[in-house]
Every structure is written in C-alpha cells, then in structure tokens.
Short mmCIF file of C-alpha atoms and ligand atoms in Angstrom, two decimals:
data_model
loop_
_atom_site.label_atom_id
_atom_site.label_comp_id
_atom_site.label_asym_id
_atom_site.label_seq_id
_atom_site.Cartn_x
_atom_site.Cartn_y
_atom_site.Cartn_z
CA UNK P 1 -127.72 -41.05 2.08
CA UNK P 2 -130.93 -43.03 2.04
CA UNK P 3 -129.16 -46.33 2.68
CA UNK P 4 -127.96 -44.97 5.99
CA UNK P 5 -131.49 -44.30 7.25
CA UNK P 6 -133.28 -47.10 5.40
CA UNK P 7 -134.68 -49.52 7.96
CA UNK P 8 -136.23 -52.35 6.01
CA UNK P 9 -139.53 -53.86 7.05
CA UNK P 10 -139.41 -57.61 6.72
CA UNK P 11 -142.31 -59.98 7.14
CA UNK P 12 -141.50 -63.55 8.12
CA UNK P 13 -143.98 -66.40 7.84
CA UNK P 14 -142.89 -69.07 10.28
CA UNK P 15 -144.31 -72.54 10.41
CA UNK P 16 -145.56 -73.56 13.81
CA UNK P 17 -143.64 -76.79 14.21
CA UNK P 18 -140.11 -75.97 13.11
CA UNK P 19 -139.32 -72.40 12.17
CA UNK P 20 -141.36 -70.66 14.83
CA UNK P 21 -139.75 -72.90 17.42
CA UNK P 22 -136.38 -72.08 15.85
CA UNK P 23 -137.09 -68.36 16.18
CA UNK P 24 -138.23 -68.93 19.73
CA UNK P 25 -135.00 -70.74 20.52
CA UNK P 26 -133.03 -67.83 19.06
CA UNK P 27 -134.97 -65.60 21.45
CA UNK P 28 -134.56 -67.65 24.62
CA UNK P 29 -130.89 -68.19 23.77
CA UNK P 30 -130.60 -64.39 23.70
CA UNK P 31 -129.13 -64.44 20.19
CA UNK P 32 -128.98 -61.04 18.56
CA UNK P 33 -130.87 -60.64 15.32
CA UNK P 34 -132.16 -57.52 13.56
CA UNK P 35 -135.40 -55.97 14.74
CA UNK P 36 -136.48 -55.60 11.11
CA UNK P 37 -138.31 -58.93 11.27
CA UNK P 38 -142.06 -59.09 11.96
CA UNK P 39 -143.21 -62.66 12.38
CA UNK P 40 -146.50 -64.31 11.52
CA UNK P 41 -146.99 -67.86 12.66
CA UNK P 42 -148.75 -70.27 10.33
CA UNK P 43 -149.48 -73.92 11.01
CA UNK P 44 -147.47 -75.00 7.98
CA UNK P 45 -145.34 -73.15 5.44
CA UNK P 46 -147.80 -74.33 2.79
CA UNK P 47 -150.50 -72.27 4.50
CA UNK P 48 -148.70 -69.29 3.03
CA UNK P 49 -150.86 -68.54 0.03
CA UNK P 50 -148.63 -66.78 -2.53
CA UNK P 51 -151.22 -64.05 -2.35
CA UNK P 52 -150.14 -63.31 1.25
CA UNK P 53 -146.68 -62.56 -0.06
CA UNK P 54 -147.87 -60.41 -2.96
CA UNK P 55 -150.24 -58.54 -0.70
CA UNK P 56 -147.46 -57.87 1.80
CA UNK P 57 -145.22 -56.51 -0.96
CA UNK P 58 -148.02 -54.31 -2.26
CA UNK P 59 -148.58 -53.00 1.26
CA UNK P 60 -144.98 -51.84 1.25
CA UNK P 61 -143.10 -54.54 3.09
CA UNK P 62 -139.54 -54.55 1.74
CA UNK P 63 -138.90 -58.26 1.95
CA UNK P 64 -140.73 -61.48 2.79
CA UNK P 65 -139.21 -64.54 4.43
CA UNK P 66 -141.01 -67.84 4.33
CA UNK P 67 -139.70 -70.52 6.62
CA UNK P 68 -140.65 -74.13 6.99
CA UNK P 69 -139.34 -77.46 8.21
CA UNK P 70 -136.52 -79.09 6.27
CA UNK P 71 -137.63 -81.39 3.44
CA UNK P 72 -138.66 -84.73 4.88
CA UNK P 73 -139.39 -83.20 8.28
CA UNK P 74 -142.69 -81.43 7.63
CA UNK P 75 -145.19 -82.02 10.42
CA UNK P 76 -147.78 -82.58 7.69
CA UNK P 77 -145.38 -84.85 5.77
CA UNK P 78 -145.40 -83.00 2.46
CA UNK P 79 -146.63 -79.42 2.97
CA UNK P 80 -143.20 -77.89 2.44
CA UNK P 81 -142.85 -79.71 -0.91
CA UNK P 82 -145.72 -77.58 -2.25
CA UNK P 83 -144.34 -74.46 -0.60
CA UNK P 84 -141.08 -74.92 -2.46
CA UNK P 85 -142.73 -75.09 -5.87
CA UNK P 86 -145.07 -72.21 -5.14
CA UNK P 87 -142.33 -69.90 -3.95
CA UNK P 88 -140.28 -70.71 -7.05
CA UNK P 89 -143.28 -69.81 -9.23
CA UNK P 90 -144.00 -66.66 -7.26
CA UNK P 91 -140.42 -65.46 -7.52
CA UNK P 92 -140.54 -65.98 -11.26
CA UNK P 93 -143.73 -63.96 -11.38
CA UNK P 94 -141.97 -61.11 -9.56
CA UNK P 95 -139.07 -61.28 -11.98
CA UNK P 96 -141.35 -61.13 -15.03
CA UNK P 97 -143.14 -58.12 -13.55
CA UNK P 98 -139.89 -56.35 -12.81
CA UNK P 99 -139.63 -56.83 -9.05
CA UNK P 100 -136.38 -58.25 -7.73
CA UNK P 101 -137.17 -61.84 -6.70
CA UNK P 102 -134.52 -61.62 -3.98
CA UNK P 103 -137.11 -59.71 -1.98
CA UNK P 104 -138.68 -63.06 -1.24
CA UNK P 105 -136.69 -65.84 0.34
CA UNK P 106 -137.64 -69.36 1.36
CA UNK P 107 -135.57 -71.07 4.04
CA UNK P 108 -135.80 -74.28 6.01
CA UNK P 109 -135.24 -73.85 9.74
CA UNK P 110 -135.77 -76.60 12.28
CA UNK P 111 -136.80 -76.22 15.92
CA UNK P 112 -133.21 -76.70 17.05
CA UNK P 113 -131.71 -74.17 14.65
CA UNK P 114 -131.91 -70.95 16.65
CA UNK P 115 -128.53 -69.83 15.39
CA UNK P 116 -129.48 -70.55 11.81
CA UNK P 117 -132.64 -68.48 12.27
CA UNK P 118 -130.64 -65.53 13.58
CA UNK P 119 -128.11 -65.85 10.76
CA UNK P 120 -130.82 -65.85 8.11
CA UNK P 121 -132.52 -62.85 9.68
CA UNK P 122 -129.19 -61.07 9.60
CA UNK P 123 -128.26 -61.94 6.02
CA UNK P 124 -131.73 -61.33 4.60
CA UNK P 125 -131.82 -57.93 6.26
CA UNK P 126 -128.47 -57.15 4.65
CA UNK P 127 -129.82 -58.23 1.25
CA UNK P 128 -132.90 -56.06 1.57
CA UNK P 129 -130.84 -53.10 2.79
CA UNK P 130 -128.81 -53.42 -0.35
CA UNK P 131 -131.89 -53.64 -2.57
CA UNK P 132 -133.34 -50.53 -1.00
CA UNK P 133 -136.98 -49.69 -0.44
CA UNK P 134 -139.62 -51.78 -2.17
CA UNK P 135 -140.58 -50.07 -5.46
CA UNK P 136 -144.21 -51.06 -4.86
CA UNK P 137 -144.31 -49.04 -1.64
CA UNK P 138 -147.31 -46.79 -1.58
CA UNK P 139 -148.88 -48.67 -4.48
CA UNK A 1 -164.77 -77.68 -52.24
CA UNK A 2 -165.14 -75.42 -49.24
CA UNK A 3 -162.47 -75.01 -46.60
CA UNK A 4 -163.34 -77.29 -43.72
CA UNK A 5 -165.05 -80.02 -45.74
CA UNK A 6 -163.12 -82.73 -43.94
CA UNK A 7 -164.08 -81.53 -40.50
CA UNK A 8 -167.73 -81.15 -41.56
CA UNK A 9 -167.69 -84.69 -42.88
CA UNK A 10 -166.26 -85.95 -39.61
CA UNK A 11 -168.81 -84.07 -37.54
CA UNK A 12 -171.59 -85.38 -39.75
CA UNK A 13 -170.33 -88.91 -39.19
CA UNK A 14 -169.98 -88.76 -35.41
CA UNK A 15 -173.46 -87.28 -35.06
CA UNK A 16 -175.09 -89.60 -37.54
CA UNK A 17 -173.57 -92.72 -36.01
CA UNK A 18 -174.48 -91.58 -32.54
CA UNK A 19 -170.86 -91.53 -31.36
CA UNK A 20 -171.60 -88.16 -29.73
CA UNK A 21 -174.78 -86.44 -28.57
CA UNK A 22 -173.75 -82.96 -29.65
CA UNK A 23 -170.89 -81.10 -31.27
CA UNK A 24 -169.68 -77.65 -30.28
CA UNK A 25 -168.27 -75.65 -33.17
CA UNK A 26 -168.30 -72.21 -34.76
CA UNK A 27 -171.01 -71.35 -37.28
CA UNK A 28 -171.35 -68.10 -39.25
CA UNK A 29 -172.76 -65.12 -37.39
CA UNK A 30 -174.27 -61.93 -38.77
CA UNK A 31 -171.75 -61.45 -41.57
CA UNK A 32 -168.60 -62.97 -43.04
CA UNK A 33 -166.49 -61.48 -40.26
CA UNK A 34 -168.54 -63.00 -37.50
CA UNK A 35 -168.71 -66.50 -36.10
CA UNK A 36 -170.68 -67.76 -33.12
CA UNK A 37 -170.39 -70.95 -31.09
CA UNK A 38 -173.20 -73.49 -31.52
CA UNK A 39 -174.06 -76.89 -30.11
CA UNK A 40 -175.10 -79.02 -33.07
CA UNK A 41 -177.24 -82.09 -32.43
CA UNK A 42 -178.51 -82.90 -35.92
CA UNK A 43 -176.05 -84.38 -38.43
CA UNK A 44 -177.74 -82.38 -41.19
CA UNK A 45 -176.52 -79.18 -39.50
CA UNK A 46 -172.85 -80.18 -39.69
CA UNK A 47 -172.72 -78.39 -43.03
CA UNK A 48 -173.09 -75.06 -41.22
CA UNK A 49 -169.77 -75.32 -39.45
CA UNK A 50 -167.22 -72.73 -40.52
CA UNK A 51 -163.45 -73.10 -40.45
CA UNK A 52 -162.79 -69.38 -41.02
CA UNK A 53 -159.78 -68.16 -39.07
CA UNK A 54 -161.53 -66.37 -36.22
CA UNK A 55 -161.45 -67.37 -32.59
CA UNK A 56 -163.63 -64.88 -30.72
CA UNK A 57 -164.38 -67.25 -27.82
CA UNK A 58 -162.62 -70.08 -26.12
CA UNK A 59 -164.70 -73.11 -27.03
CA UNK A 60 -163.05 -74.99 -24.16
CA UNK A 61 -164.58 -72.45 -21.82
CA UNK A 62 -168.01 -72.69 -23.44
CA UNK A 63 -167.85 -76.45 -23.31
CA UNK A 64 -167.05 -76.40 -19.60
CA UNK A 65 -169.78 -73.86 -18.86
CA UNK A 66 -172.61 -75.04 -21.11
CA UNK A 67 -171.83 -78.57 -22.28
CA UNK A 68 -174.35 -81.08 -20.96
CA UNK A 69 -172.70 -83.04 -18.19
CA UNK A 70 -172.68 -86.78 -18.77
CA UNK A 71 -173.30 -86.45 -22.51
CA UNK A 72 -170.78 -87.30 -25.19
CA UNK A 73 -169.70 -84.05 -26.79
CA UNK A 74 -167.62 -83.44 -29.87
CA UNK A 75 -165.53 -80.29 -30.05
CA UNK A 76 -164.15 -78.79 -33.23
CA UNK A 77 -160.97 -77.51 -31.71
CA UNK A 78 -157.94 -75.47 -32.60
CA UNK A 79 -154.91 -76.32 -30.49
CA UNK A 80 -155.75 -73.73 -27.84
CA UNK A 81 -159.23 -75.24 -27.40
CA UNK A 82 -157.93 -78.80 -27.32
CA UNK A 83 -155.30 -77.80 -24.79
CA UNK A 84 -157.95 -76.00 -22.77
CA UNK A 85 -160.04 -79.15 -22.56
CA UNK A 86 -157.06 -81.21 -21.45
CA UNK A 87 -156.06 -78.67 -18.82
CA UNK A 88 -159.65 -78.42 -17.58
CA UNK A 89 -159.93 -82.21 -17.43
CA UNK A 90 -156.87 -82.36 -15.19
CA UNK A 91 -158.54 -79.84 -12.96
CA UNK A 92 -161.74 -81.88 -12.81
CA UNK A 93 -163.80 -79.32 -14.68
CA UNK A 94 -164.68 -81.56 -17.62
CA UNK A 95 -164.54 -85.29 -18.18
CA UNK A 96 -162.03 -86.04 -20.94
CA UNK A 97 -163.70 -89.42 -21.59
CA UNK A 98 -166.90 -87.67 -22.62
CA UNK A 99 -165.24 -85.33 -25.09
CA UNK A 100 -164.31 -86.12 -28.68
CA UNK A 101 -161.63 -83.66 -29.68
CA UNK A 102 -161.87 -83.06 -33.42
CA UNK A 103 -158.83 -80.88 -34.03
CA UNK A 104 -158.32 -78.55 -36.96
CA UNK A 105 -154.92 -77.28 -38.00
CA UNK A 106 -154.54 -73.59 -37.29
CA UNK A 107 -151.86 -71.23 -38.50
CA UNK A 108 -153.22 -68.20 -36.75
CA UNK A 109 -156.46 -66.32 -36.34
CA UNK A 110 -157.38 -62.72 -36.87
CA UNK A 111 -159.43 -60.56 -34.60
CA UNK A 112 -162.49 -59.72 -36.72
CA UNK A 113 -162.20 -56.14 -35.49
CA UNK A 114 -158.86 -55.85 -37.28
CA UNK A 115 -159.81 -58.01 -40.23
CA UNK A 116 -160.27 -56.74 -43.75
CA UNK A 117 -163.54 -57.12 -45.61
CA UNK A 118 -164.44 -60.67 -46.45
CA UNK A 119 -163.95 -64.04 -44.81
CA UNK A 120 -160.36 -64.72 -43.77
CA UNK A 121 -158.54 -68.06 -43.90
CA UNK A 122 -154.99 -68.32 -42.67
CA UNK A 123 -152.70 -71.03 -44.04
CA UNK A 124 -149.13 -71.93 -43.29
CA UNK A 125 -147.96 -70.33 -46.52
CA UNK A 126 -150.42 -67.55 -47.16
CA UNK A 127 -153.92 -66.33 -46.52
CA UNK A 128 -157.17 -65.90 -48.31
CA UNK A 129 -159.32 -62.83 -47.82
CA UNK A 130 -162.78 -62.66 -49.39
CA UNK A 131 -161.87 -65.49 -51.78
CA UNK A 132 -158.58 -63.94 -52.93
CA UNK A 133 -155.20 -65.52 -52.19
CA UNK A 134 -152.67 -63.20 -50.65
CA UNK A 135 -149.27 -63.39 -49.04
CA UNK A 136 -149.52 -63.85 -45.30
CA UNK A 137 -149.45 -60.55 -43.46
CA UNK A 138 -148.30 -61.50 -39.96
CA UNK A 139 -149.29 -58.13 -38.59
CA UNK A 140 -152.94 -59.07 -39.10
CA UNK A 141 -152.70 -62.10 -36.84
CA UNK A 142 -153.68 -61.90 -33.20
CA UNK A 143 -150.56 -61.36 -31.10
CA UNK A 144 -151.05 -64.63 -29.20
CA UNK A 145 -151.36 -66.59 -32.46
CA UNK A 146 -148.07 -65.23 -33.72
CA UNK A 147 -146.46 -66.60 -30.58
CA UNK A 148 -148.22 -69.98 -30.80
CA UNK A 149 -146.09 -73.00 -31.70
CA UNK A 150 -148.96 -75.49 -32.00
CA UNK A 151 -150.32 -75.32 -35.54
CA UNK A 152 -151.27 -78.98 -35.44
CA UNK A 153 -153.55 -80.06 -32.59
CA UNK A 154 -151.75 -83.31 -31.92
CA UNK A 155 -153.21 -83.40 -28.41
CA UNK A 156 -156.71 -83.82 -29.90
CA UNK A 157 -158.18 -87.21 -30.83
CA UNK A 158 -157.78 -86.36 -34.47
CA UNK A 159 -156.29 -83.44 -36.32
CA UNK A 160 -157.26 -82.47 -39.82
CA UNK A 161 -156.38 -79.77 -42.30
CA UNK A 162 -159.00 -77.24 -43.41
CA UNK A 163 -157.91 -77.62 -47.02
CA UNK A 164 -157.64 -81.08 -48.54
CA UNK A 165 -158.74 -84.30 -46.89
CA UNK A 166 -155.74 -84.96 -44.67
CA UNK A 167 -156.60 -86.27 -41.23
CA UNK A 168 -154.53 -87.84 -38.51
CA UNK A 169 -155.61 -90.01 -35.60
CA UNK A 170 -153.72 -89.21 -32.43
CA UNK A 171 -155.56 -91.55 -30.04
CA UNK A 172 -157.44 -94.86 -30.27
CA UNK A 173 -160.63 -92.82 -30.16
CA UNK A 174 -159.31 -90.80 -33.09
CA UNK A 175 -158.82 -94.02 -35.03
CA UNK A 176 -162.42 -94.99 -34.34
CA UNK A 177 -163.61 -91.63 -35.63
CA UNK A 178 -161.56 -91.82 -38.82
CA UNK A 179 -162.64 -95.40 -39.48
CA UNK A 180 -166.28 -94.39 -39.09
CA UNK A 181 -165.76 -91.50 -41.53
CA UNK A 182 -163.86 -93.71 -43.97
CA UNK A 183 -160.75 -91.58 -43.78
CA UNK A 184 -157.20 -92.81 -43.62
CA UNK A 185 -154.88 -91.49 -40.97
CA UNK A 186 -152.07 -89.94 -42.94
CA UNK A 187 -150.18 -87.38 -40.87
CA UNK A 188 -150.12 -83.66 -41.58
CA UNK A 189 -148.81 -82.58 -44.95
CA UNK A 190 -147.45 -79.41 -43.43
CA UNK A 191 -144.06 -79.05 -41.82
CA UNK A 192 -144.80 -77.41 -38.51
CA UNK A 193 -141.23 -76.34 -37.89
CA UNK A 194 -141.59 -73.08 -39.84
CA UNK A 195 -144.53 -72.13 -37.60
CA UNK A 196 -142.56 -73.06 -34.52
CA UNK A 197 -139.80 -70.76 -35.72
CA UNK A 198 -142.31 -67.99 -36.30
CA UNK A 199 -143.56 -68.54 -32.74
CA UNK A 200 -140.06 -68.34 -31.32
CA UNK A 201 -139.34 -65.18 -33.31
CA UNK A 202 -142.44 -63.42 -32.00
CA UNK A 203 -141.90 -64.62 -28.45
CA UNK A 204 -138.45 -63.13 -28.64
CA UNK A 205 -139.89 -59.90 -29.87
CA UNK A 206 -142.83 -59.68 -27.47
CA UNK A 207 -141.20 -60.81 -24.24
CA UNK A 208 -138.95 -58.29 -22.51
CA UNK A 209 -135.50 -59.64 -21.81
CA UNK A 210 -135.43 -60.48 -18.11
CA UNK A 211 -131.79 -59.45 -17.94
CA UNK A 212 -132.59 -55.83 -18.76
CA UNK A 213 -133.84 -53.07 -16.54
CA UNK A 214 -136.35 -54.26 -13.99
CA UNK A 215 -137.64 -50.84 -13.11
CA UNK A 216 -138.60 -50.19 -16.72
CA UNK A 217 -140.57 -53.43 -16.81
CA UNK A 218 -142.28 -52.68 -13.53
CA UNK A 219 -143.21 -49.15 -14.57
CA UNK A 220 -144.63 -50.50 -17.81
CA UNK A 221 -146.84 -53.11 -16.15
CA UNK A 222 -148.00 -50.82 -13.37
CA UNK A 223 -149.02 -48.27 -15.98
CA UNK A 224 -150.90 -50.98 -17.83
CA UNK A 225 -152.63 -52.25 -14.68
CA UNK A 226 -153.68 -48.75 -13.78
CA UNK A 227 -155.69 -48.50 -17.01
CA UNK A 228 -157.95 -51.30 -15.74
CA UNK A 229 -161.63 -50.50 -15.21
CA UNK A 230 -162.23 -53.78 -13.39
CA UNK A 231 -164.81 -55.06 -15.84
CA UNK A 232 -163.80 -58.66 -14.98
CA UNK A 233 -163.80 -59.45 -18.69
CA UNK A 234 -160.37 -61.09 -18.60
CA UNK A 235 -161.43 -63.39 -15.79
CA UNK A 236 -164.81 -64.16 -17.29
CA UNK A 237 -163.52 -65.29 -20.66
CA UNK A 238 -160.49 -67.18 -19.40
CA UNK A 239 -161.02 -70.93 -19.75
CA UNK A 240 -158.82 -71.55 -16.74
CA UNK A 241 -160.59 -69.01 -14.51
CA UNK A 242 -163.39 -71.43 -13.74
CA UNK A 243 -163.71 -70.85 -10.00
CA UNK A 244 -167.30 -70.43 -8.87
CA UNK A 245 -166.05 -68.51 -5.88
CA UNK A 246 -163.34 -66.23 -7.21
CA UNK A 247 -160.74 -64.53 -5.03
CA UNK A 248 -161.29 -61.34 -7.03
CA UNK A 249 -164.97 -61.03 -6.17
CA UNK A 250 -165.81 -57.93 -4.18
CA UNK A 251 -167.09 -59.83 -1.17
CA UNK A 252 -163.79 -61.58 -0.67
CA UNK A 253 -161.11 -59.81 1.33
CA UNK A 254 -158.65 -59.17 -1.47
CA UNK A 255 -160.19 -56.68 -3.87
CA UNK A 256 -162.28 -53.97 -2.34
CA UNK A 257 -165.63 -53.04 -3.78
CA UNK A 258 -166.12 -49.91 -5.83
CA UNK A 259 -162.55 -48.95 -6.57
CA UNK A 260 -161.05 -48.47 -10.02
CA UNK A 261 -158.41 -49.02 -11.02
CA UNK A 262 -158.55 -52.03 -8.72
CA UNK A 263 -155.68 -52.63 -6.33
CA UNK A 264 -152.77 -54.14 -8.22
CA UNK A 265 -153.38 -57.30 -6.28
CA UNK A 266 -156.23 -57.91 -8.71
CA UNK A 267 -153.80 -58.47 -11.56
CA UNK A 268 -151.10 -60.15 -9.53
CA UNK A 269 -153.64 -62.62 -8.18
CA UNK A 270 -154.92 -63.64 -11.57
CA UNK A 271 -151.39 -63.81 -12.88
CA UNK A 272 -150.36 -66.20 -10.12
CA UNK A 273 -153.55 -68.26 -10.44
CA UNK A 274 -153.12 -69.03 -14.12
CA UNK A 275 -149.30 -69.01 -14.21
CA UNK A 276 -149.08 -72.78 -14.55
CA UNK A 277 -152.14 -73.24 -16.73
CA UNK A 278 -152.26 -70.34 -19.21
CA UNK A 279 -152.76 -71.56 -22.77
CA UNK A 280 -151.81 -68.36 -24.58
CA UNK A 281 -155.31 -68.52 -26.05
CA UNK A 282 -155.44 -64.73 -26.14
CA UNK A 283 -159.02 -64.37 -24.98
CA UNK A 284 -158.19 -62.18 -21.97
CA UNK A 285 -156.30 -59.69 -24.10
CA UNK A 286 -158.88 -59.69 -26.88
CA UNK A 287 -161.71 -58.92 -24.50
CA UNK A 288 -159.97 -56.20 -22.49
CA UNK A 289 -161.65 -52.87 -23.25
CA UNK A 290 -158.56 -51.03 -22.07
CA UNK A 291 -156.27 -52.94 -24.42
CA UNK A 292 -153.96 -54.17 -21.71
CA UNK A 293 -151.62 -56.75 -23.29
CA UNK A 294 -152.46 -59.33 -20.64
CA UNK A 295 -151.74 -62.48 -22.63
CA UNK A 296 -148.20 -61.36 -23.29
CA UNK A 297 -147.56 -61.20 -19.55
CA UNK A 298 -149.24 -64.52 -18.76
CA UNK A 299 -147.58 -66.27 -21.67
CA UNK A 300 -144.14 -65.05 -20.72
CA UNK A 301 -144.55 -66.23 -17.14
CA UNK A 302 -145.89 -69.60 -18.29
CA UNK A 303 -142.90 -69.98 -20.60
CA UNK A 304 -140.50 -69.21 -17.79
CA UNK A 305 -142.18 -71.76 -15.53
CA UNK A 306 -142.12 -74.33 -18.31
CA UNK A 307 -138.36 -74.41 -18.21
CA UNK A 308 -138.39 -74.86 -14.44
CA UNK A 309 -141.17 -77.41 -14.00
CA UNK A 310 -140.94 -79.03 -17.41
CA UNK A 311 -144.66 -78.59 -17.80
CA UNK A 312 -146.73 -76.99 -20.49
CA UNK A 313 -150.45 -76.51 -20.00
CA UNK A 314 -152.81 -78.77 -21.91
CA UNK A 315 -150.27 -80.83 -23.81
CA UNK A 316 -150.23 -84.16 -22.03
CA UNK A 317 -153.09 -85.33 -19.85
CA UNK A 318 -150.72 -87.54 -17.84
CA UNK A 319 -148.39 -84.72 -16.76
CA UNK A 320 -149.13 -83.78 -13.16
CA UNK A 321 -150.06 -80.17 -12.38
CA UNK A 322 -146.76 -78.54 -11.45
CA UNK A 323 -148.00 -76.75 -8.34
CA UNK A 324 -149.89 -79.75 -7.03
CA UNK A 325 -147.17 -82.35 -7.17
CA UNK A 326 -143.59 -83.10 -6.21
CA UNK A 327 -141.12 -85.83 -6.98
CA UNK A 328 -139.45 -88.43 -4.80
CA UNK A 329 -136.08 -86.71 -5.36
CA UNK A 330 -137.48 -83.43 -4.13
CA UNK A 331 -138.30 -84.96 -0.75
CA UNK A 332 -134.60 -85.76 -0.38
CA UNK A 333 -133.17 -82.53 -1.77
CA UNK A 334 -132.29 -80.08 0.98
CA UNK A 335 -132.33 -76.78 -0.90
CA UNK A 336 -135.09 -74.37 -1.79
CA UNK A 337 -134.73 -74.80 -5.55
CA UNK A 338 -135.70 -77.82 -7.62
CA UNK A 339 -132.88 -80.29 -8.22
S1 SF4 T 401 -154.93 -66.08 -19.05
FE1 SF4 T 401 -155.64 -65.34 -21.06
S2 SF4 T 401 -154.37 -66.42 -22.55
FE2 SF4 T 401 -154.15 -67.51 -20.61
S3 SF4 T 401 -155.71 -69.13 -20.66
FE3 SF4 T 401 -156.66 -67.36 -19.66
S4 SF4 T 401 -157.69 -66.20 -21.31
FE4 SF4 T 401 -156.23 -67.64 -22.27
S1 SF4 T 402 -158.71 -65.18 -10.60
FE1 SF4 T 402 -158.15 -66.98 -9.48
S2 SF4 T 402 -159.86 -67.35 -8.07
FE2 SF4 T 402 -160.60 -66.00 -9.72
S3 SF4 T 402 -161.48 -67.37 -11.25
FE3 SF4 T 402 -159.33 -66.95 -11.84
S4 SF4 T 402 -158.19 -68.66 -10.94
FE4 SF4 T 402 -160.18 -68.61 -9.92
S1 SF4 T 403 -160.48 -57.07 -19.09
FE1 SF4 T 403 -159.02 -55.36 -18.89
S2 SF4 T 403 -160.19 -53.67 -17.95
FE2 SF4 T 403 -161.39 -55.56 -17.68
S3 SF4 T 403 -160.80 -56.31 -15.63
FE3 SF4 T 403 -159.46 -57.34 -17.12
S4 SF4 T 403 -157.64 -56.03 -17.24
FE4 SF4 T 403 -159.25 -54.82 -16.28
#
C-alpha cells in the first residue's frame, strides 16, 4: 500500500532565538525524531511570509511546520503575534481552496524545549502520513 | 424627475460652494449601456452625472490612482466604492479627510455586456429597463451584487436614494453637506433587511460548503486557475491591489516570465494578499477574459476570516487591519488560535 512507502517531506521554519535552539537541543540531547523534517532557520517566525508556505506546498512539500517563541517571549517582542494571525488566515485560505489545513501547523517551542520539539516532529509526521501525499504535488 | 436628481443636486452644491475641488462620478458613455468615470470641476456639469445601475470600474481605485493629492475630492459612491475608500485610507493610500463620500443606495448593478437594450436602473423592489418598469430579474445582476449585503452606503458621509429626495447624514461632514444643499437628514425609506437576506441566500448558493469534499473543490479551482492567460487584469483593476512593486511582476522571484498559465502561486498570492481587504466589488471577475469566478473565491475567504477576526473590509475606519494588529489578551494566550 502507498501508506507503507509514503515518506512525507516536511519543511520546518524555525525561529532563530527559540525554536531553532529547541531543535538544536533535541539534537545534542540525542533525542530521536523523524528524518522527514527539513529545517530552515529564520530570524523570527514572522519572517515567514505566508507565500513561503504556499510556495513550499506548490513545490510538493507534504506539510509545513512553523515554529516560534511562546507568546510573550518573542525576541522581537511581538513578531509571533503577527505570525499567529497570518497562519490562521493562511490555513483558512487552504481550506477554502480545498487543501487540508492540517498540512500546515504552527507551534511555539522555546530554546529549552528539546523534547517538545521532538514530540511535535513525531506527531506532525504522523498527521501528514495519515493525510497522504500533498495533492498539489507536481503542480 | 430623473433618477439621481438628489445626488446631482448635492454634487452641484458641494462644487458651487467650494466644499470640494472636484467630484468623481460616472457620466454617460457612448450609449445608454455605457458609463465612464469623470472628474467634474464645474458645478454646471453636475447635471451630467448618471445613476444608472452599472459599475464597470471601481471608482475607489480611480480616485486612488488619479485623484489630485491634497485636493478635496467628492466621490459619488456605491457601498463598494465607499468601502474601498475607507479600506484604502487605512492602508495610507488615500487621505480620508480629503474625500467627501456622497453615497448612493444600490440594490445591484448589471454588467452592461449582459444587459438588455436601454438604460437599466435596479431598485429594491423591481427594475426599470429603457424606461419600462419590470419585476426584478436577479439573474441579470452581477454575481457579486447578488451577494452584497450593503444596499445603503452607511459608511459614506451621506447616503441618498436615486429615486425621491431622501438623504441621510452619517457623519458630521455629511450633516454639513446636507445643510448646504438644504436637505433634511431623514434615514433611508427602504428596509435593507430583504436585501441582506437576498445576499445571504446567494452567498449560500455560491459558496461551496467547506464540510464537503475537499478534492472536488481543489480540482475545480485548479481547473479555473489553469485557464488564466496572465493578463494581470484582475490585479490591475482591484482597488486593493495598489502596490507599486507587485509580488506578481515578472522580475520578482515568484512568478516566472513568459509562462502561461502562470504558476498557481500567482493566484494563491493574490488571494492571500487581499484576503483581509476584499470588498466583493466584483471588478476582478468582471474583467477576467477567461471568466474565472475570482470574486466568489475572494469573497468566500473574506467571509470566513470575518468570523475569525471580527473584521469586515471598509466598514469602520477605526477597526484595525486584522493582519497588522493583535490584542492584549492575545499576548497572554498560549495557543496558536485566537482566544
Ligand atoms: S479582489 Fe476582486 S472583488 Fe475583491 S476588492 Fe479586489 S477587485 Fe474587488
Ligand atoms: S498581488 Fe499582492 S503585491 Fe501584487 S498588487 Fe496585489 S496585493 Fe500588491
Ligand atoms: S484577469 Fe483572469 S486571465 Fe487575467 S490574470 Fe487575472 S485570472 Fe488570469
């Protein structure tokens, strides 16, 4: 069956100050998390133009994770507040178009949350596996 | 009496008394099914203004592009134009203080291409074609107008009916205008709720149910997008696509030069860019040579976002832009949803 061989490609945008450090901590702590994740570091989660996410989906990525500092902890004070609203709007756009919005997930991960990072990577991979290949693949 | 006498009287007054330097309005074009936008500077020309139910351009867009900066400008506006001005003012594209919004009630417009012979006037309870009263045929109305729940431009400085001499002041400036024209503010004589119901009925009909099959929806829109010949018409006419340096231009990284249909990112980008500001003015859909029902898509998304952000484009100048703001509570909420 396809699900058995389907290895999702997941793109993760990680903010420099919290989430990237969290991912790094997961790495140095030798926590296991799926190799489906490809990371891109951005200075802030609000650097992630919604267009980056749409473009990634159109290029055939099966799921996109956006991670930033917890509310109130953004290095730039309020960047993640805009990220939250934008991702909500973007997910609604996907829904209206007929793309499952669960293919995009926003999460807050701090520099000390290596375990949380690994858990999210695990659960998001499971979600995407269940959703199957991105219907925009090849388009 | 001609339809639109009240608005012509008001325009005459504001020009004659020097309250504004110019007024942007529609005047007749080559025949009775054509209207063209004109900047009127002489009070004697106010008589030329037509209130026929056509809306072939967004006057908000023309005002932003060609209105003289720093001058006081009057705009004879249907709700979609008035809302466009307010939305553009929030986005620093026009100065609301310089604009006198002279609203006219609007119960729908027809695309002249689909119109019957003769001038068309749409009323809340019927229509008039070439001077003859008829029952309202909703199928003649532009699709966006059928979905529009704003027959009365209450966001304009004044709103007035095109038949009769009813006029309402909605702002202190509106009161000034009515006083100058010797008109009493009296509220609309029409009950807007029937039009709001019509709007809800057509929205229901036009918008696919988000609970039903996603794949079907996706296939439909991808098929539509793939008809695109990348003429840029939709972007060019959109009042909210005002960027001088547009992400869709060929020299930017997103949309490669010389490819049609354009990458789907073309459509997804515009959709995301106007998601929080689309007025359902219908211009993008009307201009599209490939008849892609663009406004339906934008309007549905805007409606969905309205229930999340509690924001509707162009209604209240004091409402903050939903993607450029956040609340105190949000800074304390831990989750990734609002509230
Ligand atoms: S996207 Fe279309 S309907 Fe919406 S404001 Fe622009 S031109 Fe009008
Ligand atoms: S598509 Fe986007 S970048 Fe281009 S004019 Fe419209 S809003 Fe501006
Ligand atoms: S108006 Fe229609 S054909 Fe032209 S660019 Fe827009 S969607 Fe494509």
